């Protein structure tokens, strides 16, 4: 079961910031500065957290993982955008 | 392969003199890893699947375990030799071949260079190391529970503690060596010890476990049997390398508790027995039966490969009293154990002229040097390319490393090959496949069942989707499905299959509910309008009407998925039982897909047309042949994957799975049938 997580971070050092961004890019969509929306299984989340724990400074930086519930039963109005539009995609496969 | 009496082995386990015994040394060319013995004690079948067949699957537990071991595994693997000249010669350090150059052994006595810490501060879930902390001036918040520092009050061996403490007083320097690889010629095992705490010549192996200790009824903590055996073996390895070992320690990361394992003779006996039995099993090449209704199965990472209850339910019961009785399928309740669904999705690349590169774990899709999409590799389970699409070598390498197969099609959807990772080392099932394929009777037996399944399933599809299925057709299909079981050769079977297909396809139009026209030759004077989805029988190479074009593409896609399923299980997709061997033809995949043709391929064609996912505008008519446009193919691929994702109830096992998983289950069962574990191959026939 995938769940939706909002992962936000506050990292003080530019190098670690870049690493955090690059790490999270492998796991989810970049919504805004320092905000990612990730759809993760429990094993994905485990791996993702382990990677982040390796990158950040545990005394100076902070990463927040916010659980937004199961991806399968996602509500239409889970995320509401003011200004720039927001869209969430779901398909059985990806065709480009 | 039982080497000698228990008594002798028991001796060899406890003292180091055994390395003198060349009789043992020569016997073992291969060391059994200690971890394998742990798995053997957990479940012999798990041991077999992992270490004889080479199959592995990740689960939450295995990944978490890997993370727990990350710090330990970053150790340099150096354990100083025991300062005892008499024993020094017996040392047999198995230095890791790749990571450690042999010269490192000389550096054991030199002061170790300060280990370069990869990152800033380790997360507090791992233990603190007193030496490192003094260097780095970090006060770890978990000092109290650190396995290096404290001993739990529940320690069983009070006397030994006293000795230990005395030793520690004399020589206060405790050496912590991480990730130490040791081997024993006497036992024929090799193991990587997470942590060795050594004081003088007394050493304690510490093994890291992710879970929690076993709680005894009186509230005290104990270790689980497989872990106990593992730690006993680690202790034996240390002893064989000259150390004195009084006890072993298991550190459970979830509860951060340390459990001391006493090394009594009972445990040692059990350990020796486990090594013997594991080795015997390793050499017998006979897969052990699944555990019977064991709670261990639910947490086992190989559950979806092992199929314990499914296999048990199909295993023939041997009647002991009556030798003539036919073996009957046993009556096993299949527990509704939900294996984690494959949450990844297939990726199809369909747009001509794309360039695919790779960056970190992302596939970068470029068109005219502009990035049009980034795809996370962790979210896909296969990649299919249609036509002229460039895939960089770096991307191919990364895909294969992540176990993602790549399938190639021409632009029109002709499936011509796959790129797969090296795959499972399961050569045993493949050997059986080649043996059985030589036996005509076996081939015929399987082929009959497959054709029967196909006819039955196409009949079901007619009944479900046809506006008004003619009774005569249904009756004839039913009659044919029974007749194939009496077919006496593959040739006559082929004839029966052909007859059934003709009757079935004659009714195919009745399942199409969209009536619209298509122009045969737009713009030309000879152009005529005809019904777009008018189907008058199967034709191909090239398909001459839209329905045939869709059917061809659907079969192509299904062949791809069956080829991949066969490869995952370890079977050779090119050696079939019903389909003849022909170069480049994945005969086994075609065998496997027979019963699924109506259920997946033909059903998708109906859905795509009836739900207007594909419309007449999506077809390009060129002369007599008809092809799908890129946009049409996209719509159809979506429809196909929707079908593969749809859940279906398994008629034998009673649980619901997706068609994609069903293909894998059925292929695994075919493997089990080939190796003789189950008596009959259950062809999937939907109700």
XYZ file of C-alpha atoms in Angstrom:
783
model
C 0.000 0.000 0.000
C 1.379 3.352 -0.948
C 0.761 6.312 1.282
C 1.160 9.946 0.475
C 3.791 11.794 2.439
C 4.625 15.438 2.403
C 8.320 15.727 3.128
C 9.676 19.135 3.966
C 13.152 20.089 5.040
C 15.107 22.905 6.555
C 18.800 22.401 5.949
C 21.368 25.023 6.956
C 24.324 24.119 4.799
C 24.138 24.569 0.984
C 25.957 21.311 0.284
C 23.694 19.273 2.488
C 20.708 21.131 1.088
C 21.674 20.088 -2.418
C 22.177 16.498 -1.308
C 18.810 16.486 0.425
C 17.142 17.792 -2.706
C 18.862 15.231 -4.911
C 17.922 12.433 -2.552
C 14.263 13.390 -2.382
C 14.064 13.839 -6.126
C 14.447 10.058 -6.363
C 11.432 9.557 -4.158
C 8.816 12.114 -5.057
C 7.598 15.184 -6.859
C 9.131 18.540 -6.092
C 6.170 20.720 -5.212
C 7.802 23.866 -3.910
C 11.130 24.939 -2.454
C 11.934 22.400 0.283
C 8.652 20.534 -0.194
C 8.217 17.160 -1.826
C 5.144 15.043 -2.258
C 6.053 11.373 -2.213
C 3.940 8.271 -2.653
C 5.803 5.627 -0.747
C 5.336 2.063 0.398
C 6.474 1.266 3.916
C 9.783 -0.070 2.601
C 10.288 3.011 0.448
C 9.740 5.242 3.456
C 12.225 3.205 5.469
C 14.889 3.548 2.788
C 14.143 7.199 2.178
C 14.433 8.053 5.865
C 17.668 6.110 6.150
C 19.138 8.032 3.218
C 18.079 11.370 4.664
C 19.458 10.464 8.086
C 22.834 9.953 6.426
C 22.757 13.323 4.731
C 21.533 15.825 7.262
C 23.189 17.196 10.371
C 21.123 15.917 13.230
C 21.711 18.941 15.418
C 21.280 21.701 12.865
C 18.883 20.461 10.206
C 15.352 19.171 10.231
C 13.265 17.033 7.941
C 9.545 16.629 8.532
C 7.613 13.672 7.206
C 3.886 14.335 7.144
C 1.586 11.415 6.472
C -1.374 12.350 4.283
C -3.017 8.915 4.221
C -3.299 6.075 1.728
C -2.725 6.930 -1.912
C -5.494 4.614 -3.106
C -8.259 6.435 -1.241
C -6.937 9.892 -1.911
C -9.586 12.587 -1.562
C -10.088 15.012 -4.404
C -9.626 17.973 -2.112
C -6.581 16.636 -0.293
C -4.444 19.430 -1.662
C -5.914 22.764 -2.597
C -3.893 25.298 -4.521
C -4.189 29.050 -4.484
C -2.431 30.634 -7.414
C -0.440 28.229 -9.558
C -2.462 25.092 -10.300
C -1.741 21.783 -8.634
C -2.428 18.416 -10.260
C -2.043 14.883 -9.013
C -1.659 12.111 -11.556
C -2.659 8.491 -11.232
C -2.534 5.881 -13.983
C -2.057 2.123 -14.148
C 1.083 2.660 -16.207
C 3.167 5.415 -17.606
C 3.084 5.958 -21.329
C 5.215 8.630 -22.864
C 28.145 -36.202 4.062
C 27.901 -36.876 7.767
C 31.495 -36.620 8.556
C 31.970 -38.446 11.800
C 30.322 -39.048 15.089
C 28.686 -36.343 17.032
C 31.260 -36.679 19.712
C 34.214 -35.868 17.516
C 32.420 -32.978 15.981
C 31.512 -31.667 19.316
C 35.187 -31.628 20.208
C 36.151 -29.961 17.007
C 33.637 -27.252 17.647
C 35.030 -26.236 20.963
C 38.803 -26.225 20.533
C 41.245 -24.952 18.032
C 43.254 -28.106 17.510
C 40.894 -29.105 14.766
C 42.722 -27.149 12.094
C 45.489 -29.749 12.384
C 43.079 -32.304 11.130
C 43.746 -32.218 7.420
C 41.117 -34.865 6.860
C 38.461 -32.237 7.488
C 40.236 -29.407 5.790
C 40.320 -31.115 2.450
C 36.698 -32.076 2.441
C 35.339 -28.585 2.222
C 36.083 -26.597 -0.791
C 33.123 -24.362 -0.109
C 32.411 -22.705 3.185
C 28.816 -22.416 4.294
C 28.102 -18.862 5.436
C 26.945 -18.672 9.049
C 23.931 -16.637 7.986
C 22.786 -19.571 5.872
C 22.721 -21.777 8.957
C 20.522 -19.206 10.662
C 18.124 -19.418 7.727
C 18.271 -23.197 7.783
C 17.174 -23.275 11.401
C 14.384 -20.799 10.627
C 13.070 -22.864 7.740
C 14.925 -25.440 5.619
C 12.863 -24.450 2.600
C 13.921 -20.830 2.964
C 17.528 -22.002 3.089
C 16.983 -24.044 -0.048
C 15.275 -21.290 -2.011
C 17.890 -18.733 -1.077
C 21.087 -20.671 -1.213
C 20.463 -23.554 -3.577
C 18.119 -21.848 -6.020
C 19.514 -18.374 -5.500
C 16.178 -16.623 -5.087
C 15.781 -13.553 -2.996
C 13.168 -10.960 -2.274
C 13.258 -7.893 -0.112
C 10.715 -7.247 2.571
C 10.280 -4.558 5.174
C 12.231 -6.696 7.610
C 15.200 -7.362 5.330
C 15.507 -3.700 4.369
C 15.258 -2.573 7.968
C 17.875 -5.179 8.862
C 20.160 -3.766 6.196
C 19.807 -0.297 7.650
C 20.524 -1.557 11.165
C 23.693 -3.188 9.880
C 24.871 -0.143 7.990
C 27.083 1.174 10.747
C 28.463 -2.223 11.647
C 29.240 -3.068 8.065
C 31.219 0.106 7.670
C 33.819 -1.352 10.029
C 37.240 -2.194 8.694
C 37.103 -5.859 9.651
C 40.358 -5.881 11.625
C 40.607 -8.082 14.643
C 44.037 -8.258 16.255
C 45.595 -11.675 16.477
C 45.636 -13.347 19.853
C 48.920 -12.722 21.640
C 49.571 -16.359 22.116
C 52.406 -17.811 20.070
C 51.055 -21.337 20.306
C 47.802 -20.327 18.767
C 49.025 -17.672 16.459
C 49.876 -20.163 13.732
C 46.398 -21.529 13.667
C 44.837 -18.270 12.786
C 42.980 -18.354 9.587
C 41.571 -14.995 8.825
C 39.552 -14.955 5.718
C 40.420 -11.539 4.531
C 37.786 -10.137 2.273
C 39.212 -10.462 -1.167
C 37.952 -7.333 -2.747
C 37.807 -4.838 0.030
C 40.945 -5.589 1.951
C 44.331 -6.080 0.379
C 46.267 -8.864 2.116
C 48.900 -6.451 3.352
C 46.320 -5.161 5.790
C 46.967 -8.145 7.980
C 50.360 -6.671 8.851
C 48.778 -3.466 9.902
C 46.825 -5.118 12.656
C 49.419 -4.207 15.240
C 49.816 -0.648 14.069
C 47.624 2.060 15.467
C 44.523 2.290 13.340
C 44.036 5.513 11.453
C 41.056 7.460 12.593
C 38.089 6.125 10.742
C 36.691 8.699 8.413
C 33.130 9.313 9.394
C 30.976 9.634 6.395
C 28.453 12.014 7.754
C 28.102 14.470 10.518
C 26.313 12.744 13.312
C 24.924 9.271 13.181
C 21.247 8.889 13.918
C 20.712 7.861 17.517
C 19.207 4.495 16.629
C 22.654 2.972 16.352
C 25.009 2.328 19.170
C 27.664 4.685 20.343
C 31.288 3.740 20.306
C 33.158 5.061 23.328
C 36.411 5.473 21.451
C 34.877 7.370 18.596
C 32.948 9.547 20.934
C 36.000 10.732 22.790
C 37.554 11.628 19.477
C 34.575 13.424 18.137
C 33.361 14.950 21.364
C 29.866 13.747 20.777
C 27.749 12.642 23.613
C 25.427 10.014 22.391
C 21.971 10.037 23.896
C 21.824 6.255 23.878
C 24.831 5.558 26.064
C 22.692 3.755 28.579
C 21.428 1.225 26.142
C 24.630 0.979 24.211
C 25.656 -2.621 23.875
C 29.299 -1.728 24.271
C 28.945 -0.282 27.692
C 26.263 -1.883 29.704
C 25.354 -5.414 30.505
C 21.747 -6.168 31.257
C 20.859 -7.331 34.723
C 19.223 -10.441 33.350
C 22.559 -12.029 32.703
C 22.503 -15.739 33.258
C 26.128 -16.603 33.824
C 27.134 -14.862 36.962
C 30.348 -16.802 37.434
C 31.598 -15.947 34.001
C 30.797 -12.317 34.486
C 33.077 -12.251 37.438
C 35.891 -13.710 35.370
C 35.165 -11.243 32.655
C 35.272 -8.332 34.989
C 38.566 -9.527 36.436
C 40.033 -9.685 32.966
C 38.736 -6.275 32.183
C 40.365 -4.941 35.311
C 43.742 -6.366 34.357
C 43.596 -5.216 30.784
C 41.107 -2.442 30.592
C 41.568 -1.952 26.857
C 38.583 -3.516 25.154
C 38.958 -3.867 21.440
C 35.876 -3.383 19.328
C 36.274 -4.870 15.892
C 33.444 -4.529 13.418
C 32.538 -6.554 10.401
C 35.127 -9.238 11.027
C 35.161 -12.104 8.561
C 36.367 -15.401 9.984
C 36.310 -18.932 8.709
C 36.775 -22.340 10.199
C 38.162 -25.242 8.234
C 37.039 -27.667 10.888
C 33.399 -26.692 10.596
C 33.530 -25.615 6.999
C 31.774 -22.364 7.743
C 32.567 -18.745 7.143
C 30.931 -15.785 8.774
C 31.007 -12.054 9.088
C 30.801 -11.044 12.710
C 29.029 -7.751 13.262
C 31.071 -6.843 16.290
C 33.712 -8.598 18.336
C 34.520 -7.291 21.775
C 37.932 -8.623 22.688
C 39.841 -8.303 25.944
C 43.163 -10.062 25.769
C 42.369 -13.487 24.434
C 38.758 -13.456 25.558
C 36.321 -12.398 22.874
C 32.583 -11.985 22.737
C 30.724 -11.984 19.430
C 27.925 -9.435 19.262
C 25.331 -9.796 16.558
C 22.897 -7.066 15.564
C 19.286 -7.933 15.038
C 16.594 -5.548 13.908
C 13.661 -7.004 15.829
C 12.920 -7.637 19.447
C 13.993 -10.457 21.743
C 11.742 -13.314 22.653
C 9.901 -12.738 25.900
C 9.795 -15.767 28.143
C 6.785 -16.535 30.272
C 8.588 -15.340 33.396
C 9.349 -11.987 31.814
C 13.020 -12.624 31.142
C 14.417 -12.135 27.669
C 15.719 -14.806 25.423
C 16.907 -15.106 21.853
C 15.161 -16.948 19.028
C 16.579 -20.380 18.136
C 18.012 -19.452 14.689
C 19.813 -16.502 16.211
C 21.139 -18.599 19.063
C 22.602 -21.077 16.625
C 24.126 -18.269 14.642
C 25.809 -16.737 17.657
C 27.043 -20.157 18.779
C 28.635 -20.590 15.373
C 30.232 -17.183 15.599
C 31.642 -18.152 18.960
C 32.985 -21.359 17.442
C 34.634 -19.335 14.685
C 36.366 -17.160 17.261
C 37.498 -20.220 19.172
C 38.876 -21.787 16.065
C 40.829 -18.629 15.550
C 42.433 -18.816 18.962
C 40.153 -16.805 21.190
C 38.446 -17.922 24.323
C 34.731 -17.310 24.185
C 32.489 -17.499 27.217
C 29.283 -16.164 25.801
C 27.658 -14.533 22.836
C 25.528 -11.433 22.730
C 22.569 -10.503 20.587
C 21.652 -6.854 20.341
C 18.079 -6.118 19.361
C 17.769 -2.774 17.699
C 14.018 -2.235 18.051
C 14.027 -2.479 21.827
C 17.747 -1.696 22.140
C 18.220 -4.624 24.419
C 21.192 -6.834 24.779
C 20.617 -10.533 25.348
C 23.409 -12.790 26.481
C 23.447 -16.258 25.008
C 25.100 -18.908 27.139
C 27.077 -21.405 25.119
C 26.007 -24.689 26.681
C 26.595 -28.129 25.252
C 22.942 -28.417 24.263
C 23.250 -25.431 21.956
C 26.513 -26.698 20.537
C 24.954 -30.044 19.716
C 22.089 -28.289 18.021
C 24.541 -26.181 16.047
C 26.570 -29.115 14.813
C 23.388 -30.859 13.806
C 22.228 -27.782 11.923
C 25.469 -27.554 9.941
C 25.280 -31.234 9.057
C 21.677 -31.075 7.969
C 22.142 -27.870 6.032
C 25.084 -29.347 4.171
C 23.153 -32.508 3.458
C 20.253 -30.521 2.086
C 22.599 -28.372 0.058
C 23.976 -31.443 -1.629
C 20.733 -33.381 -1.982
C 19.212 -30.745 -4.294
C 15.767 -31.783 -3.100
C 13.507 -28.955 -2.067
C 12.034 -29.573 1.394
C 8.289 -29.399 1.845
C 6.881 -26.074 3.028
C 6.307 -25.585 6.731
C 2.889 -26.715 7.800
C 0.680 -23.839 8.907
C 3.613 -22.080 10.509
C 3.288 -18.518 11.796
C 6.786 -17.912 10.456
C 5.461 -17.844 6.885
C 3.546 -14.613 7.308
C 6.717 -12.647 8.061
C 8.939 -14.459 5.617
C 10.319 -12.359 2.794
C 10.208 -15.276 0.364
C 6.505 -15.925 0.934
C 5.592 -14.905 -2.587
C 8.242 -17.166 -4.071
C 7.769 -20.126 -1.748
C 3.933 -20.275 -1.978
C 3.749 -22.549 1.079
C 0.021 -23.173 1.366
C -0.560 -23.225 -2.385
C 2.132 -25.858 -2.814
C 0.859 -27.914 0.097
C -2.642 -27.920 -1.305
C -1.386 -29.260 -4.624
C 1.032 -31.815 -3.233
C -0.205 -35.348 -3.748
C -1.072 -37.220 -0.568
C 0.658 -40.551 -0.622
C -1.528 -43.325 0.668
C 0.628 -45.526 2.821
C -1.742 -48.438 3.138
C -3.042 -48.737 -0.351
C -0.271 -48.610 -2.903
C -2.689 -48.632 -5.832
C -4.691 -45.648 -4.703
C -4.407 -42.580 -6.858
C -2.733 -39.688 -5.151
C -5.378 -37.099 -4.370
C -4.845 -33.432 -3.746
C -4.608 -32.800 -0.067
C -7.098 -30.718 1.802
C -5.163 -27.712 2.927
C -6.719 -24.443 3.950
C -4.928 -21.636 2.241
C -4.296 -18.898 4.699
C -5.133 -15.481 3.395
C -1.587 -14.226 3.661
C -1.294 -11.031 1.793
C 2.013 -10.610 0.111
C 2.973 -7.047 -0.493
C 1.608 -5.990 -3.862
C 4.080 -4.897 -6.419
C 3.353 -1.205 -6.231
C 5.503 -0.361 -9.193
C 4.151 0.332 -12.648
C 5.321 -0.531 -16.128
C 6.735 2.252 -18.262
C 6.057 2.340 -21.988
C 7.934 4.647 -24.307
C 5.998 5.127 -27.455
C 6.860 8.535 -28.859
C 9.334 8.328 -31.712
C 12.697 10.025 -31.376
C 12.933 10.132 -27.604
C 16.323 10.032 -25.903
C 16.450 8.361 -22.511
C 19.245 9.126 -20.101
C 19.786 8.556 -16.438
C 20.584 10.787 -13.512
C 20.735 9.430 -9.964
C 17.697 7.155 -9.766
C 15.781 9.018 -12.424
C 15.220 8.295 -16.066
C 15.420 11.546 -17.981
C 13.205 11.527 -21.053
C 14.309 14.066 -23.653
C 12.773 15.181 -26.888
C 14.856 17.461 -29.101
C 17.337 17.824 -26.224
C 14.640 19.172 -23.968
C 13.661 17.258 -20.874
C 10.006 16.384 -21.178
C 9.680 14.028 -18.255
C 11.591 12.478 -15.379
C 10.626 9.019 -14.243
C 11.658 7.631 -10.886
C 13.178 4.207 -11.413
C 11.906 2.983 -8.079
C 8.364 3.357 -9.348
C 8.648 1.171 -12.420
C 8.939 -2.589 -12.776
C 9.553 -2.923 -16.502
C 10.339 -0.746 -19.456
C 9.001 -1.279 -22.973
C 10.257 0.617 -25.987
C 8.299 0.977 -29.218
C 10.316 1.881 -32.266
C 13.048 4.468 -32.528
C 13.926 5.377 -28.992
C 17.467 5.766 -27.722
C 18.315 4.342 -24.333
C 21.737 5.191 -22.963
C 24.067 2.456 -21.779
C 24.195 4.065 -18.351
C 20.435 3.821 -18.162
C 20.463 0.168 -19.266
C 23.091 -0.635 -16.664
C 21.116 1.059 -13.921
C 17.872 -0.585 -14.993
C 19.428 -4.026 -14.870
C 21.034 -3.320 -11.527
C 17.603 -2.464 -10.202
C 16.220 -5.677 -11.684
C 14.030 -3.917 -14.221
C 13.729 -5.797 -17.524
C 13.635 -3.893 -20.813
C 11.432 -5.128 -23.682
C 11.795 -4.004 -27.284
C 9.041 -3.731 -29.869
C 9.002 -2.357 -33.365
C 6.961 0.766 -33.843
C 4.035 -1.373 -34.942
C 4.243 -3.506 -31.846
C 6.163 -6.578 -32.994
C 7.887 -7.949 -29.901
C 11.456 -8.843 -30.732
C 13.466 -9.077 -27.575
C 14.252 -8.292 -23.979
C 17.229 -7.209 -21.973
C 17.175 -8.830 -18.575
C 19.462 -8.884 -15.587
C 21.513 -12.032 -15.089
C 18.534 -13.433 -13.272
C 18.113 -16.186 -10.766
C 20.770 -18.807 -10.414
C 18.059 -21.404 -10.374
C 19.500 -23.759 -12.925
C 17.836 -26.775 -11.310
C 14.367 -25.920 -12.559
C 15.732 -25.205 -16.006
C 17.418 -28.595 -16.121
C 14.093 -30.233 -15.304
C 12.444 -28.172 -18.009
C 14.846 -29.541 -20.613
C 14.446 -33.081 -19.335
C 10.659 -32.936 -19.361
C 10.502 -31.273 -22.770
C 12.159 -34.351 -24.250
C 9.365 -36.559 -23.008
C 6.479 -36.488 -25.489
C 3.956 -37.886 -23.029
C 4.673 -35.125 -20.528
C 4.437 -32.517 -23.280
C 1.103 -33.871 -24.419
C -0.249 -34.004 -20.872
C 0.539 -30.357 -20.293
C -0.509 -29.263 -23.778
C -3.957 -30.867 -23.399
C -4.554 -29.000 -20.164
C -3.389 -25.714 -21.660
C -5.620 -26.000 -24.714
C -8.545 -27.043 -22.579
C -7.974 -23.995 -20.380
C -7.855 -21.725 -23.393
C -11.114 -23.080 -24.845
C -12.899 -22.945 -21.500
C -11.784 -19.388 -20.875
C -12.788 -18.191 -24.331
C -16.190 -19.767 -23.773
C -16.478 -17.862 -20.497
C -15.550 -14.629 -22.259
C -18.316 -15.209 -24.806
C -20.854 -15.866 -22.084
C -19.860 -12.732 -20.226
C -19.650 -10.284 -23.112
C -21.682 -11.525 -26.025
C -25.067 -9.886 -26.520
C -26.653 -13.226 -27.190
C -24.230 -16.137 -27.321
C -25.606 -18.905 -29.575
C -26.201 -22.057 -27.599
C -24.791 -24.289 -30.278
C -21.475 -22.442 -30.166
C -21.227 -22.696 -26.404
C -22.109 -26.377 -26.520
C -19.583 -27.027 -29.271
C -16.830 -25.223 -27.362
C -17.645 -27.256 -24.271
C -17.554 -30.475 -26.283
C -14.198 -29.517 -27.805
C -12.758 -28.634 -24.428
C -13.525 -32.183 -23.279
C -12.294 -33.742 -26.496
C -8.833 -32.200 -26.256
C -8.186 -34.257 -23.143
C -8.335 -37.365 -25.341
C -6.119 -35.983 -28.101
C -3.397 -38.520 -28.797
C -0.821 -36.258 -30.428
C 0.247 -32.642 -30.500
C -0.845 -32.464 -34.130
C -4.428 -33.501 -33.434
C -4.445 -31.125 -30.476
C -3.434 -28.332 -32.809
C -6.339 -29.248 -35.081
C -8.829 -29.160 -32.231
C -7.475 -25.857 -31.021
C -7.838 -24.419 -34.512
C -11.434 -25.581 -34.796
C -12.300 -24.077 -31.433
C -10.599 -20.790 -32.314
C -12.508 -20.537 -35.586
C -15.844 -21.108 -33.862
C -14.976 -18.671 -31.132
C -13.740 -15.896 -33.414
C -16.829 -16.285 -35.581
C -18.749 -14.910 -32.589
C -16.220 -12.230 -31.673
C -18.109 -9.380 -33.362
C -21.038 -10.077 -31.087
C -18.950 -8.838 -28.172
C -18.129 -5.500 -29.819
C -20.694 -2.886 -28.979
C -19.403 0.128 -30.900
C -20.684 0.661 -34.386
C -18.810 3.214 -36.457
C -17.080 3.485 -39.801
C -13.556 3.796 -40.965
C -12.315 5.180 -44.282
C -10.035 2.703 -46.022
C -7.977 5.085 -48.114
C -8.594 8.678 -47.053
C -8.411 11.239 -49.871
C -8.297 8.677 -52.614
C -10.986 8.060 -55.198
C -11.019 4.379 -54.343
C -11.675 5.147 -50.717
C -14.646 3.374 -49.245
C -16.227 3.453 -45.862
C -16.651 0.274 -43.985
C -17.545 -0.688 -40.454
C -14.453 -0.012 -38.328
C -14.829 -2.861 -35.927
C -16.230 -5.438 -38.249
C -14.360 -8.612 -37.473
C -14.558 -11.515 -39.871
C -11.847 -13.753 -38.559
C -8.286 -13.599 -37.407
C -5.635 -12.364 -39.830
C -2.143 -11.111 -39.206
C 1.203 -10.184 -40.693
C 0.009 -7.598 -41.338
C -3.363 -7.324 -39.614
C -5.889 -6.143 -42.170
C -8.546 -4.555 -39.963
C -8.545 -2.575 -36.703
C -9.689 -5.453 -34.480
C -6.935 -7.704 -35.772
C -4.411 -4.915 -35.306
C -5.457 -4.600 -31.670
C -5.450 -8.359 -31.126
C -1.926 -8.628 -32.541
C -0.664 -5.880 -30.281
C -2.389 -7.400 -27.255
C -0.808 -10.812 -27.894
C 2.551 -9.110 -28.324
C 2.227 -7.445 -24.943
C 1.088 -10.657 -23.299
C 4.016 -12.546 -24.823
C 6.314 -9.951 -23.342
C 4.831 -10.400 -19.878
C 4.951 -14.203 -20.078
C 8.556 -14.090 -21.273
C 9.475 -11.902 -18.325
C 7.560 -14.144 -15.904
C 9.338 -17.250 -17.237
C 12.723 -15.601 -16.857
C 11.989 -14.435 -13.315
C 11.182 -17.992 -12.271
C 14.332 -19.292 -13.936
C 12.732 -21.116 -16.876
C 13.967 -20.848 -20.429
C 11.310 -18.932 -22.376
C 12.387 -20.515 -25.669
C 11.789 -24.161 -24.821
C 8.095 -24.944 -24.920
C 6.022 -28.064 -24.416
C 3.132 -27.410 -26.745
C 4.608 -24.850 -29.103
C 7.345 -26.082 -31.342
C 10.870 -24.905 -30.909
C 11.652 -22.283 -33.514
C 14.490 -19.774 -33.462
C 13.479 -16.518 -31.837
C 10.085 -17.822 -30.780
C 9.500 -17.745 -27.030
C 7.693 -21.081 -27.078
C 7.334 -21.468 -23.329
C 5.901 -17.968 -23.029
C 3.398 -18.881 -25.746
C 2.523 -22.064 -23.835
C 2.007 -20.134 -20.630
C -0.176 -17.518 -22.234
C -2.641 -19.911 -23.909
C -5.205 -19.879 -21.091
C -4.705 -16.130 -20.650
C -5.292 -15.140 -24.280
C -9.062 -14.697 -23.825
C -8.849 -13.446 -20.253
C -6.249 -10.763 -20.806
C -5.550 -10.029 -24.472
C -8.996 -10.453 -26.014
C -10.711 -8.940 -23.027
C -8.528 -5.815 -23.330
C -9.422 -5.452 -26.990
C -13.121 -5.556 -26.081
C -12.681 -3.031 -23.279
C -10.596 -0.676 -25.389
C -13.150 -0.652 -28.196
C -16.323 -0.739 -26.128
C -15.150 1.981 -23.740
C -13.907 4.058 -26.696
C -10.364 4.149 -25.415
C -9.456 3.393 -29.008
C -11.570 4.932 -31.778
C -11.442 4.675 -35.602
C -9.399 7.902 -35.739
C -6.598 6.026 -34.038
C -5.972 3.747 -37.002
C -3.850 4.381 -40.018
C -4.881 2.416 -43.062
C -2.121 1.758 -45.551
C -3.090 -0.497 -48.394
C -4.391 -3.653 -46.858
C -2.664 -3.294 -43.535
C -3.945 -1.348 -40.591
C -1.793 0.056 -37.808
C -2.427 2.013 -34.668
C -1.281 5.612 -34.434
C 1.001 6.629 -31.540
C -1.970 8.147 -29.722
C -4.043 5.030 -30.270
C -1.279 2.828 -28.980
C -1.053 4.960 -25.879
C -4.758 4.478 -25.185
C -4.473 0.783 -25.764
C -1.445 0.387 -23.487
C -3.412 2.083 -20.745
C -6.271 -0.359 -21.283
C -3.865 -3.299 -21.218
C -2.266 -2.229 -17.959
C -5.661 -1.593 -16.423
C -6.476 -5.215 -17.164
C -3.175 -6.455 -15.749
C -3.915 -4.481 -12.612
C -7.446 -5.836 -12.267
C -8.035 -8.287 -9.453
C -9.222 -11.800 -10.084
C -10.145 -14.563 -7.666
C -7.970 -17.613 -7.972
C -10.321 -20.594 -8.357
C -8.080 -22.973 -6.400
C -6.702 -20.741 -3.705
C -9.640 -18.422 -3.183
C -7.741 -15.163 -2.823
C -7.762 -12.166 -5.110
C -4.670 -11.193 -7.036
C -3.895 -8.983 -10.000
C -3.449 -10.627 -13.388
C 0.183 -9.569 -13.364
C 0.821 -11.430 -10.127
C -1.320 -14.312 -11.346
C 0.992 -14.806 -14.329
C 3.908 -15.093 -11.932
C 2.102 -17.492 -9.594
C 1.103 -19.734 -12.482
C 4.647 -19.717 -13.831
C 6.059 -20.595 -10.422
C 3.591 -23.461 -10.174
C 4.768 -24.672 -13.574
C 8.288 -24.706 -12.162
C 7.085 -26.716 -9.171
C 5.377 -29.158 -11.483
C 8.555 -29.546 -13.523
C 10.633 -30.325 -10.464
C 8.000 -32.834 -9.380
C 6.932 -31.089 -6.223
C 3.291 -30.908 -7.251
C 1.515 -33.660 -9.146
C -0.518 -31.685 -11.670
C -0.071 -28.275 -13.186
C -3.262 -26.351 -12.376
C -4.128 -24.400 -15.520
C -5.937 -21.202 -14.665
C -9.592 -21.528 -15.597
C -11.815 -18.734 -14.453
C -15.278 -19.445 -13.169
